[in-house]
Short mmCIF file of C-alpha atoms in Angstrom, two decimals:
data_model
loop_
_atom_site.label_atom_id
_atom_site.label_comp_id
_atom_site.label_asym_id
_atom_site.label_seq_id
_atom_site.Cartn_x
_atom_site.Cartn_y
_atom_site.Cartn_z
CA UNK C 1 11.79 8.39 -21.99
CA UNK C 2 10.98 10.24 -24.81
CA UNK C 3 9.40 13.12 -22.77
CA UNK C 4 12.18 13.66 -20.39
CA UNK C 5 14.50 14.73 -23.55
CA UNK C 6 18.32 16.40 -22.91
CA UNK C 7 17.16 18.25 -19.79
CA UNK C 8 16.81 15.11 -17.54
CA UNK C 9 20.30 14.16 -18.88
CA UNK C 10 22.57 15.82 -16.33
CA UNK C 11 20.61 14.00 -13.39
CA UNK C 12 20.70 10.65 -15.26
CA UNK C 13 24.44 11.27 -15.21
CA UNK C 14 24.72 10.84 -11.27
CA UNK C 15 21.77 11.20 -9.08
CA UNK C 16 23.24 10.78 -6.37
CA UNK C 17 25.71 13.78 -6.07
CA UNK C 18 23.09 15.92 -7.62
CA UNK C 19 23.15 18.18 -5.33
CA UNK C 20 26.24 19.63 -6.43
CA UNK C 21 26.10 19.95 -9.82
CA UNK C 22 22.64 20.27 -9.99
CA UNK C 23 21.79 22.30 -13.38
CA UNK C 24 18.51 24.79 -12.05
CA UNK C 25 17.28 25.60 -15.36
CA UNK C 26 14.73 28.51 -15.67
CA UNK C 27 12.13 25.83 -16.89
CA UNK C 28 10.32 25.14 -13.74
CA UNK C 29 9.65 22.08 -14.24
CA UNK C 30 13.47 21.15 -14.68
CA UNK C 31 13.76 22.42 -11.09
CA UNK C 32 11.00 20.85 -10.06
CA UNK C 33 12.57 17.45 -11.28
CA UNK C 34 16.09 18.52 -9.85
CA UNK C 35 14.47 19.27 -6.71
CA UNK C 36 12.86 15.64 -7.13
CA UNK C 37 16.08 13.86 -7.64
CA UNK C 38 17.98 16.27 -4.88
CA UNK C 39 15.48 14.47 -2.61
CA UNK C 40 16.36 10.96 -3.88
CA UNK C 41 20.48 11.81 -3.13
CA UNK C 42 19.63 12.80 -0.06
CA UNK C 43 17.91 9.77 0.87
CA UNK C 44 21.05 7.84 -0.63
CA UNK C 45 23.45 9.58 1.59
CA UNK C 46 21.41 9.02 4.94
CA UNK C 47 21.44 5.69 3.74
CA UNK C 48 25.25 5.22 2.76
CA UNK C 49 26.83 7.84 5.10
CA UNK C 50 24.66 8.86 8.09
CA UNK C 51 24.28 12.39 6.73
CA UNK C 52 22.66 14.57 9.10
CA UNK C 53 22.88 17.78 7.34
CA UNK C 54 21.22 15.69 4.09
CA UNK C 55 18.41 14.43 6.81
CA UNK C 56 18.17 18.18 8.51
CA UNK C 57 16.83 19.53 4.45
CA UNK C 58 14.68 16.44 4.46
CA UNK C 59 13.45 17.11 7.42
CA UNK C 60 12.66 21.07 7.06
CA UNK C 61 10.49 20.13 4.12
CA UNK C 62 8.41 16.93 4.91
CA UNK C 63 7.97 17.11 9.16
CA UNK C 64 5.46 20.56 8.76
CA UNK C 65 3.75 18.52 5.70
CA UNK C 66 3.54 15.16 7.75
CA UNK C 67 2.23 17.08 10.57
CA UNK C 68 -0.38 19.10 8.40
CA UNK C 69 -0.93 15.14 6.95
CA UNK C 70 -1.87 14.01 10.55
CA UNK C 71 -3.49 16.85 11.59
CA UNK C 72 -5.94 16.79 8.58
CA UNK C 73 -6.12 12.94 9.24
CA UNK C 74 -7.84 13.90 13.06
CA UNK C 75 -4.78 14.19 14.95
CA UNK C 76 -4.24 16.95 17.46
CA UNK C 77 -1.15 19.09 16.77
CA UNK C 78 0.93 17.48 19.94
CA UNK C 79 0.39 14.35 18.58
CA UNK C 80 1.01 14.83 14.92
CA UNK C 81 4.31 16.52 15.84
CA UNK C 82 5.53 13.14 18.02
CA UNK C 83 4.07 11.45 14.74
CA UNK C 84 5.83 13.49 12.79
CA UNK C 85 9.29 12.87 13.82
CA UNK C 86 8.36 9.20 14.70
CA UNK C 87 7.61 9.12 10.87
CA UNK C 88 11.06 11.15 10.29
CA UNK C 89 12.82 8.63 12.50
CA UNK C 90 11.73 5.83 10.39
CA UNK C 91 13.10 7.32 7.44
CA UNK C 92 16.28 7.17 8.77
CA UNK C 93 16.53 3.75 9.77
CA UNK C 94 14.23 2.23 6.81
CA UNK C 95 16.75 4.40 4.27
CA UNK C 96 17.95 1.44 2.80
CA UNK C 97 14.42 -0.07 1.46
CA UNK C 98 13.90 3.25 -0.45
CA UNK C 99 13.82 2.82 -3.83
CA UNK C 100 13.59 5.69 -6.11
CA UNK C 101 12.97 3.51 -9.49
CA UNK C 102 9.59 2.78 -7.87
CA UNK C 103 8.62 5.71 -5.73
CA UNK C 104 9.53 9.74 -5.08
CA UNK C 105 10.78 10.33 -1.86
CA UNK C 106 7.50 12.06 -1.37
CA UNK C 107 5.39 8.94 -1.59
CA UNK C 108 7.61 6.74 0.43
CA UNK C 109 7.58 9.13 2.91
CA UNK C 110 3.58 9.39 2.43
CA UNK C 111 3.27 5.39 3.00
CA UNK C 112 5.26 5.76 6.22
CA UNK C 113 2.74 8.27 7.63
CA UNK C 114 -0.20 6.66 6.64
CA UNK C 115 0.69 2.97 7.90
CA UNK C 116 1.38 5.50 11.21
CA UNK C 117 -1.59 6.91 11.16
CA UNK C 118 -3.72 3.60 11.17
CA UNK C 119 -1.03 2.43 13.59
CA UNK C 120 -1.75 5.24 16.08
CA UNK C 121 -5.33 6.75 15.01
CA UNK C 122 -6.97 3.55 14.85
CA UNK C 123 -4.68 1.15 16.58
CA UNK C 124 -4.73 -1.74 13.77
CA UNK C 125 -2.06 -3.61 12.25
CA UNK C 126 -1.60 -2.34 8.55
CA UNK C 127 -0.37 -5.52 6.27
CA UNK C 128 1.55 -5.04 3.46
CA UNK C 129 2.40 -6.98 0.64
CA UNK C 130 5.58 -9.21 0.82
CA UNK C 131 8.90 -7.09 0.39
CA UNK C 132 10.27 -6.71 -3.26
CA UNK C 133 13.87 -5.14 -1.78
CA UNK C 134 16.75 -4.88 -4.36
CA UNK C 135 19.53 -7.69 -3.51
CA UNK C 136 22.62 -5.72 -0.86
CA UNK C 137 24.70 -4.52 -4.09
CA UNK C 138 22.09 -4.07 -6.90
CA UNK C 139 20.60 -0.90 -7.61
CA UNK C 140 17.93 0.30 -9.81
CA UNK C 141 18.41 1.51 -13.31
CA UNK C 142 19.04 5.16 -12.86
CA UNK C 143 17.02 6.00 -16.13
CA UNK C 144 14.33 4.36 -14.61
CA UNK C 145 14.96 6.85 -11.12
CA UNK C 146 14.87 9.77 -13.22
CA UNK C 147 11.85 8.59 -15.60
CA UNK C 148 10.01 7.89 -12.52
CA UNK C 149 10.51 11.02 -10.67
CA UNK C 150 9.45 13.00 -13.71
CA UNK C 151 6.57 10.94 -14.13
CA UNK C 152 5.42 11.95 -10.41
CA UNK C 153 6.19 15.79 -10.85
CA UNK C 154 4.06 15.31 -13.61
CA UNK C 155 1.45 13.62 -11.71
CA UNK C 156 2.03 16.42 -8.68
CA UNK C 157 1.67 18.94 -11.12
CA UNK C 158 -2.06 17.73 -12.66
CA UNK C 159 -2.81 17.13 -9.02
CA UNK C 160 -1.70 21.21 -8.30
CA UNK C 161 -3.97 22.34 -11.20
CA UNK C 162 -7.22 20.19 -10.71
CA UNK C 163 -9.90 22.20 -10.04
CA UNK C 164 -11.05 23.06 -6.32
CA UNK C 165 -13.78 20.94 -5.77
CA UNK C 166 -12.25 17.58 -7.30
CA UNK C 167 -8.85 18.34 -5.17
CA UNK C 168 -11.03 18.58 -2.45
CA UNK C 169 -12.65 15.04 -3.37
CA UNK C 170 -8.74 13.45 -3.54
CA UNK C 171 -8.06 15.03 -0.06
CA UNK C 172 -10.83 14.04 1.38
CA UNK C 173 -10.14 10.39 0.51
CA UNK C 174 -6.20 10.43 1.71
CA UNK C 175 -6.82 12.36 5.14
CA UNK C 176 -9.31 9.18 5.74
CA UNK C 177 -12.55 11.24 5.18
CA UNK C 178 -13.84 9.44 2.06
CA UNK C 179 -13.70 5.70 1.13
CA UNK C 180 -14.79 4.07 -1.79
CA UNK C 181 -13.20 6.86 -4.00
CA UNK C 182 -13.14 6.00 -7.61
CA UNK C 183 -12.52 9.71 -8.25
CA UNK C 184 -8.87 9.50 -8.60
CA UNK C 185 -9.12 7.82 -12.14
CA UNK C 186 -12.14 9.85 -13.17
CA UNK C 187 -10.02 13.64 -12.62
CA UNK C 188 -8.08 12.56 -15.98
CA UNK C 189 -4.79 12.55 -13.38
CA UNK C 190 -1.86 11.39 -15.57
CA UNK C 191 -1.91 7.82 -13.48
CA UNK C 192 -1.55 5.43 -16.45
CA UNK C 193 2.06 6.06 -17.26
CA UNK C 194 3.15 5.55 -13.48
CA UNK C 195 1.20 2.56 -13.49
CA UNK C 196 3.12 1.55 -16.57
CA UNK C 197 6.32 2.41 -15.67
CA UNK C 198 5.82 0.37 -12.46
CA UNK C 199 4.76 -2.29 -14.24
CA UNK C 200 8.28 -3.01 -15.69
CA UNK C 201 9.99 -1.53 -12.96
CA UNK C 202 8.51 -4.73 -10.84
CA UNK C 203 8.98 -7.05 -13.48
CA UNK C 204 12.48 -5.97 -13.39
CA UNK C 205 12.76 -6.79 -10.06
CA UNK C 206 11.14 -9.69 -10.02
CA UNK C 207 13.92 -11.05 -12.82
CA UNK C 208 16.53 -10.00 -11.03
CA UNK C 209 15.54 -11.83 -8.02
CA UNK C 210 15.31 -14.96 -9.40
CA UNK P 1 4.18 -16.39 -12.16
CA UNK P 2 1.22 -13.42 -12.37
CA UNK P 3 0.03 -13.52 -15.86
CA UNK P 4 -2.21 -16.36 -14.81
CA UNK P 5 -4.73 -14.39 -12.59
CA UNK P 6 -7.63 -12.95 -14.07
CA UNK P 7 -9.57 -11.77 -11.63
CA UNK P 8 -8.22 -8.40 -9.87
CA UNK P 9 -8.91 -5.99 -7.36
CA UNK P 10 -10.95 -2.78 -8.25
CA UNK P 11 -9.52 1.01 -8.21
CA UNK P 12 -11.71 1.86 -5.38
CA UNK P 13 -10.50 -1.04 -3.68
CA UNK P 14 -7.06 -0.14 -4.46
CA UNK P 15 -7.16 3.48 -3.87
CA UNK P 16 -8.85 3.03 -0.38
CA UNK P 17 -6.03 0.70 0.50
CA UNK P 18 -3.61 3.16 -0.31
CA UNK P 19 -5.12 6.32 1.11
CA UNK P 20 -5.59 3.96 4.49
CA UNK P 21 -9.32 3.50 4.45
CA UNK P 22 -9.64 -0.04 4.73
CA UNK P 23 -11.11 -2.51 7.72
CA UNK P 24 -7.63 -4.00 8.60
CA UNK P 25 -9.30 -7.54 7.29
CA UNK P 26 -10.03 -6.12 4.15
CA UNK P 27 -6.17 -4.69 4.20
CA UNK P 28 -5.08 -8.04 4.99
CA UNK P 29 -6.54 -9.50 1.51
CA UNK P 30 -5.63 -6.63 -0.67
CA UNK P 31 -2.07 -7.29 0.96
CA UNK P 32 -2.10 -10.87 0.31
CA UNK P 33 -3.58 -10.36 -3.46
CA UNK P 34 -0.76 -7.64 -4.27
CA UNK P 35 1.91 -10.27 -3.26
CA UNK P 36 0.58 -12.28 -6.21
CA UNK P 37 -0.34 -9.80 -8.57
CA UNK P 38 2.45 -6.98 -9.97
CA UNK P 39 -0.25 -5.46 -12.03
CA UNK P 40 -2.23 -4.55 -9.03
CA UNK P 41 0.33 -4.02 -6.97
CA UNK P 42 1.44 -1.26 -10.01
CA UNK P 43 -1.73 0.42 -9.57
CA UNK P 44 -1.80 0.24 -5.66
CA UNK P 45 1.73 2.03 -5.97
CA UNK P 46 0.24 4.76 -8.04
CA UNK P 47 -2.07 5.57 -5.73
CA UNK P 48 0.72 5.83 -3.38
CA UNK P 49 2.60 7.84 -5.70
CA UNK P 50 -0.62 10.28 -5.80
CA UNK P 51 -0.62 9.94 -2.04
CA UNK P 52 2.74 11.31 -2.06
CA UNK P 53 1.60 14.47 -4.13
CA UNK P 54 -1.64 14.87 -1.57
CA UNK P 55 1.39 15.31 1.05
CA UNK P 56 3.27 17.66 -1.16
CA UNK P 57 0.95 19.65 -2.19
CA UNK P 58 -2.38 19.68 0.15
CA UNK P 59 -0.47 18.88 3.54
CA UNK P 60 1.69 21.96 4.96
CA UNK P 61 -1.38 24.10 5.71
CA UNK P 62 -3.37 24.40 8.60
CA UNK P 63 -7.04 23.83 8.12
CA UNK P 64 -8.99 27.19 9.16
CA UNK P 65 -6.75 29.57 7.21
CA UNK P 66 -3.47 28.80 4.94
CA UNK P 67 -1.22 29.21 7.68
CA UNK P 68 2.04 26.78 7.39
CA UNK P 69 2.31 24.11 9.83
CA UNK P 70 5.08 24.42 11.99
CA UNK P 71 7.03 22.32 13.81
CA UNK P 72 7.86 22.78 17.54
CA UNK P 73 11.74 24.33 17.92
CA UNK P 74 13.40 21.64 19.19
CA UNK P 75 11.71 19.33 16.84
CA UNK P 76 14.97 17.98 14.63
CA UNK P 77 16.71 17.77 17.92
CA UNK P 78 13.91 15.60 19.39
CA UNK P 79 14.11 13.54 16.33
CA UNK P 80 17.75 12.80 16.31
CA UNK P 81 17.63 11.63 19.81
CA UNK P 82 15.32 9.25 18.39
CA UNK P 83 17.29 8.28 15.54
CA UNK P 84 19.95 7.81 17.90
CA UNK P 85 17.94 5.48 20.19
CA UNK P 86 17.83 3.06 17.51
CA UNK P 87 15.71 1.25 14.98
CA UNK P 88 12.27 1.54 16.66
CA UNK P 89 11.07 -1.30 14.14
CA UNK P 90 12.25 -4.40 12.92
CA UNK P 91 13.57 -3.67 9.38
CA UNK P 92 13.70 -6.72 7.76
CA UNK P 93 11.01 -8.78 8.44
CA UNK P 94 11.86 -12.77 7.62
CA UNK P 95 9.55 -14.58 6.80
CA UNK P 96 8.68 -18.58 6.53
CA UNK P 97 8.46 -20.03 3.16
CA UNK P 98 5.25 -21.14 2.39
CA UNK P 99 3.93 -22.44 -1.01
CA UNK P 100 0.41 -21.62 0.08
CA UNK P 101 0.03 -18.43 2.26
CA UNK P 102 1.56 -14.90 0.85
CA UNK P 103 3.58 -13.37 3.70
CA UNK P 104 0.86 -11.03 4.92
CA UNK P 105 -1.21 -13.73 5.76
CA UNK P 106 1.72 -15.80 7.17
CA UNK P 107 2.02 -12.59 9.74
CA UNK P 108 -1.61 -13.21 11.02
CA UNK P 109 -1.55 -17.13 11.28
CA UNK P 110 2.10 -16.33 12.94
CA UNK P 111 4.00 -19.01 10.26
CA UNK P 112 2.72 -20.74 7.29
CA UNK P 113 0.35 -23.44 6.52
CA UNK P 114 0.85 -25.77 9.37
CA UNK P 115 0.41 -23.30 11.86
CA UNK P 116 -3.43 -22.52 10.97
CA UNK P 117 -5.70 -23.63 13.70
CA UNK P 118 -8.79 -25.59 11.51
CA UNK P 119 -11.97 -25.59 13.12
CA UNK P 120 -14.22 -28.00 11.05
CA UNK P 121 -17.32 -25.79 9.81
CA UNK P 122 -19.61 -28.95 8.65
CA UNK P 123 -19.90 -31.10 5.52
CA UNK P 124 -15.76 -31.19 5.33
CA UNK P 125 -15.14 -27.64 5.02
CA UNK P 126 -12.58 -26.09 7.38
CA UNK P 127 -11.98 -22.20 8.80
CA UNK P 128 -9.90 -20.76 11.03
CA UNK P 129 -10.70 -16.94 11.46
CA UNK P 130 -7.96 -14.50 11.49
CA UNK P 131 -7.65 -12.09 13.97
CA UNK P 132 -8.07 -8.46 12.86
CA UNK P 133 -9.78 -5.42 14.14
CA UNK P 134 -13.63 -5.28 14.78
CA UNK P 135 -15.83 -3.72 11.53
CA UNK P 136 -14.82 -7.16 9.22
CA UNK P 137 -13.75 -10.35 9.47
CA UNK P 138 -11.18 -12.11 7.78
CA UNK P 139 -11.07 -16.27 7.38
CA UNK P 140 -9.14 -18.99 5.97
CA UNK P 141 -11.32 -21.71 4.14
CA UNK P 142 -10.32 -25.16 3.82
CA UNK P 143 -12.69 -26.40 1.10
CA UNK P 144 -12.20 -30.17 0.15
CA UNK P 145 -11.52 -31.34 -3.51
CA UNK P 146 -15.10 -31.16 -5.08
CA UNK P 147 -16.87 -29.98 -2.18
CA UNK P 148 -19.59 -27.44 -2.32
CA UNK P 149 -19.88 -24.01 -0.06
CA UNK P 150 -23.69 -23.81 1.41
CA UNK P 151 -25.93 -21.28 -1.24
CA UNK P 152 -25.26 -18.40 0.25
CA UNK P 153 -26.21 -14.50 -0.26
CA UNK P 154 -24.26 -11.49 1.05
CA UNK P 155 -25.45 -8.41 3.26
CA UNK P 156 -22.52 -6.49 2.92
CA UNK P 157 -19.26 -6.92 0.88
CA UNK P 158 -17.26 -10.35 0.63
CA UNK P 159 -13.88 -11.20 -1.39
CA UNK P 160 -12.80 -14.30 -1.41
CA UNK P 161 -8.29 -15.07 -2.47
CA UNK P 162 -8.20 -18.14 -3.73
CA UNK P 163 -4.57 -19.41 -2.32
CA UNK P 164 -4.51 -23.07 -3.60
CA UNK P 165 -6.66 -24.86 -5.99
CA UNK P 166 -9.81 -23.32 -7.02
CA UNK P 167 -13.72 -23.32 -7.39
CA UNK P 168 -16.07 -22.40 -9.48
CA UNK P 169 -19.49 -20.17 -9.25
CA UNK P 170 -22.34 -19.35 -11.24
CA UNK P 171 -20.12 -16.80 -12.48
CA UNK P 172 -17.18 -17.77 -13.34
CA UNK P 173 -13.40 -20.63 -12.22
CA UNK P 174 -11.09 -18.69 -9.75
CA UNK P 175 -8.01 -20.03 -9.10
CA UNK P 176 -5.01 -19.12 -7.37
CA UNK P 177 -4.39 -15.44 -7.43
CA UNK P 178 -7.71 -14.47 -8.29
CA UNK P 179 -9.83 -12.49 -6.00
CA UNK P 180 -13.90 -12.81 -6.63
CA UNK P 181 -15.56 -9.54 -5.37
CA UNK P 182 -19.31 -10.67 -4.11
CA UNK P 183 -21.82 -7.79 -3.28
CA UNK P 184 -25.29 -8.06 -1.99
CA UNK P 185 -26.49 -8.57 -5.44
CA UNK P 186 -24.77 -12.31 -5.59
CA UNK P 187 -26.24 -15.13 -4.87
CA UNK P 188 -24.01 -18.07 -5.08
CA UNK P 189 -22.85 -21.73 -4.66
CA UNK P 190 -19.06 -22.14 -5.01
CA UNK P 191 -17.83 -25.86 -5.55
CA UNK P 192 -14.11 -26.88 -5.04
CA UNK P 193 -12.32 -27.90 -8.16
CA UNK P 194 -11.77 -31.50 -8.06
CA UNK P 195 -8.29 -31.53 -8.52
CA UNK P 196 -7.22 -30.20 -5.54
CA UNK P 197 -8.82 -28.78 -1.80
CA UNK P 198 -9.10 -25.08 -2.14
CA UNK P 199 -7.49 -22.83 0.29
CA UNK P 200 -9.11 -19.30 0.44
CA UNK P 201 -8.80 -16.33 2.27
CA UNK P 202 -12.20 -14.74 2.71
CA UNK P 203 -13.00 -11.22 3.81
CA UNK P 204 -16.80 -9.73 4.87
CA UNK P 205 -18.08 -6.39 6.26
CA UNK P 206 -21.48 -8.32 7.36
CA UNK P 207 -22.26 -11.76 7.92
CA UNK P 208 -23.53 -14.06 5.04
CA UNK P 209 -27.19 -14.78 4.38
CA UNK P 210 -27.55 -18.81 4.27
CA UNK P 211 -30.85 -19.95 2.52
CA UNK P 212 -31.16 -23.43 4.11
CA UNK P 213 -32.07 -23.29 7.46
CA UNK P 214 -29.56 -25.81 8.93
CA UNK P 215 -26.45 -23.47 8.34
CA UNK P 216 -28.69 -20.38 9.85
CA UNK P 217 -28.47 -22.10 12.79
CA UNK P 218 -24.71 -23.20 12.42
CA UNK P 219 -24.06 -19.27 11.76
CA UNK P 220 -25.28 -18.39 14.99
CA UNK P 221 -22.40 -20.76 16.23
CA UNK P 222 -19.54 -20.61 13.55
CA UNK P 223 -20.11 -16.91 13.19
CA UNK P 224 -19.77 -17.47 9.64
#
């Protein structure tokens, strides 16, 4: 936690009404993380109260990306865009499974996609791993929201900066052009401290569950 | 409950499950492994997590030029109407208990242990094949208590979850959790551990090469 310092304190304070006392520093990279966590309240008030204007900002940012996502994937643009809010739609109803200790809005929203893209692409079954959901009233740490969503801009960030031809290779791989990519650890992408930080964040969960 | 498992999945493994580039029977094992082991299921997740940046970052633009992609106008609408026709999904999925078979697995079998159809493969040892897409093929061994698997090599790629007991190879004792990884440069002979049948989950991109010639004729027919 270290890294994140005072300027990750005011969204530590209450994620979840960020949005209106969100602090837009001139650092970009405090907006970045604000914009981060805005994402994260927004998914907690589709989830506790329905909020269509919350889902409507969601919405205007990740259905063009999820449709670019498909597209690039070997969808045609009619149906990437039925993906697209088929994808959107599940975010709504699956709301409650989010959790932001262990994934950025961005990512959960990614997995979606991707299990509908091998759903609808290549008509298989994708299986996941058993469910690790919080219990109905516990909720993750909120340090560990806001360490984790910093982590990821982090992560986004290196991703942003890598040169062309390796951010080609990582593209490649998650459009479903490339398999047996070992790349992603070998483009010095800031992956171990996720990794980490997920780490306890299941171990957490796995204590509280029993 | 994880700290026991030594042998693990690979990145490349990992990362190709999370960008989606798996045979579905080779997503069926890494799904079954990660519901035993948090450390790979940590890294899995950060592949994810880079997944999610690949859609932040790389996604909005159409291919030819950087144009933005756009949704149609009455795209939100569309997608309320859906929200509004309810969950399209199941959300919670419940699941059987099972001592034996992680919950991905339990989906394929359709419940847990009991419920797997055994075909008897020859000198005690049991499968019942799984059924997943064409391009791999995913089985459940029943291997009894100090049993031996026929010498085999491999054409392709094979892992092998061990889901109860264990056995041991030329290379090294796997037991439950652990996933051996056996290219076409292995060679081997598993044996059961004595203990205790072993219960595997095995997963191959090309069917094994048997060196004796009675089980190259039982391939033919067991489409081992």
């Amino acid at each position: 936690m270290g890294r994140s310092g005072a300027a990750g304190q005011p969204c530590a304070m209450g994620f979840v009404g960020i949005d209106k006392k969100r602090h837009v520093s001139k650092d970009d990279r405090n907006e970045a993380d604000a914009k981060r966590l805005l994402w994260v309240g927004h998914m907690i008030r589709i989830r506790d109260h329905k909020d269509r204007a919350a889902f409507a900002e969601l919405f205007g940012h990740f259905a063009p990306r999820i449709k670019g996502f498909l597209m690039k994937s070997g969808a045609d643009a009619s149906l990437a865009e039925e993906c697209a809010q088929d994808v959107m739609a599940t975010c709504w109803h699956k709301a409650g499974m989010f959790d932001a200790s262990r994934a950025s809005v961005a990512t959960w929203i990614f997995t979606i996609a991707r299990n509908r893209r091998i759903d609808i692409l290549r008509r298989q079954r994708r299986p996941e791993p058993d469910d690790l959901p919080w219990g109905p009233e516990a909720e993750p740490d909120q340090e560990d929201v806001v360490a984790l969503q910093q982590d990821t801009e982090l992560l986004g960030k290196a991703l942003a900066d890598l040169p062309e031809a390796q951010k080609e290779l990582i593209k490649l791989a998650y459009f479903g052009e490339l398999t047996h990519s070992e790349i992603a650890s070998e483009t010095g992408l800031p992956l171990g401290t996720i990794k980490s930080r997920l780490r306890l964040a299941l171990e957490r969960l796995r204590h509280a569950m029993t | 409950m994880t700290q026991k498992i030594k042998h693990h999945l690979n990145d490349a493994t990992l990362m190709d499950y999370a960008a989606g580039n798996l045979p579905e029977a080779f997503n069926l094992i890494v799904a079954a492994h990660l519901s035993l082991c948090d450390t790979c299921r940590a890294q899995a997740m950060t592949f994810d997590a880079l997944g999610g940046e690949v859609l932040e970052h790389l996604s909005g633009t159409a291919d030819a030029d950087d144009t933005p992609v756009r949704m149609d106008a009455q795209s939100l609408r569309s997608t309320m109407a859906l929200i509004a026709g309810g969950p399209v999904e199941q959300i919670t999925v419940k699941r059987s208990k099972d001592a034996v078979l992680p919950g991905p697995v339990q989906d394929y079998v359709g419940g847990g242990l009991e419920n797997v159809r055994w075909r008897p493969v020859g000198m005690g040892v049991r499968q019942a094949i799984l059924p997943t897409a064409k391009g791999a093929t995913a089985r459940l061994l029943h291997i009894p208590a100090g049993a031996a698997m026929p010498d085999h090599g491999h054409r392709g790629q094979e892992m092998t979850l061990v889901l109860q007991g264990a056995f041991q190879d030329e290379d090294d004792y796997f037991a439950r959790g652990d996933v051996e990884i056996a290219d076409s440069d292995l060679h081997h002979t598993p044996v059961a551990d004595i203990h205790e049948d072993c219960i595997c989950l095995a997963v191959t991109d090309a069917p094994l090469q048997f060196d004796g010639l009675l089980p190259k004729i039982a391939q033919r027919f067991l489409r081992i």
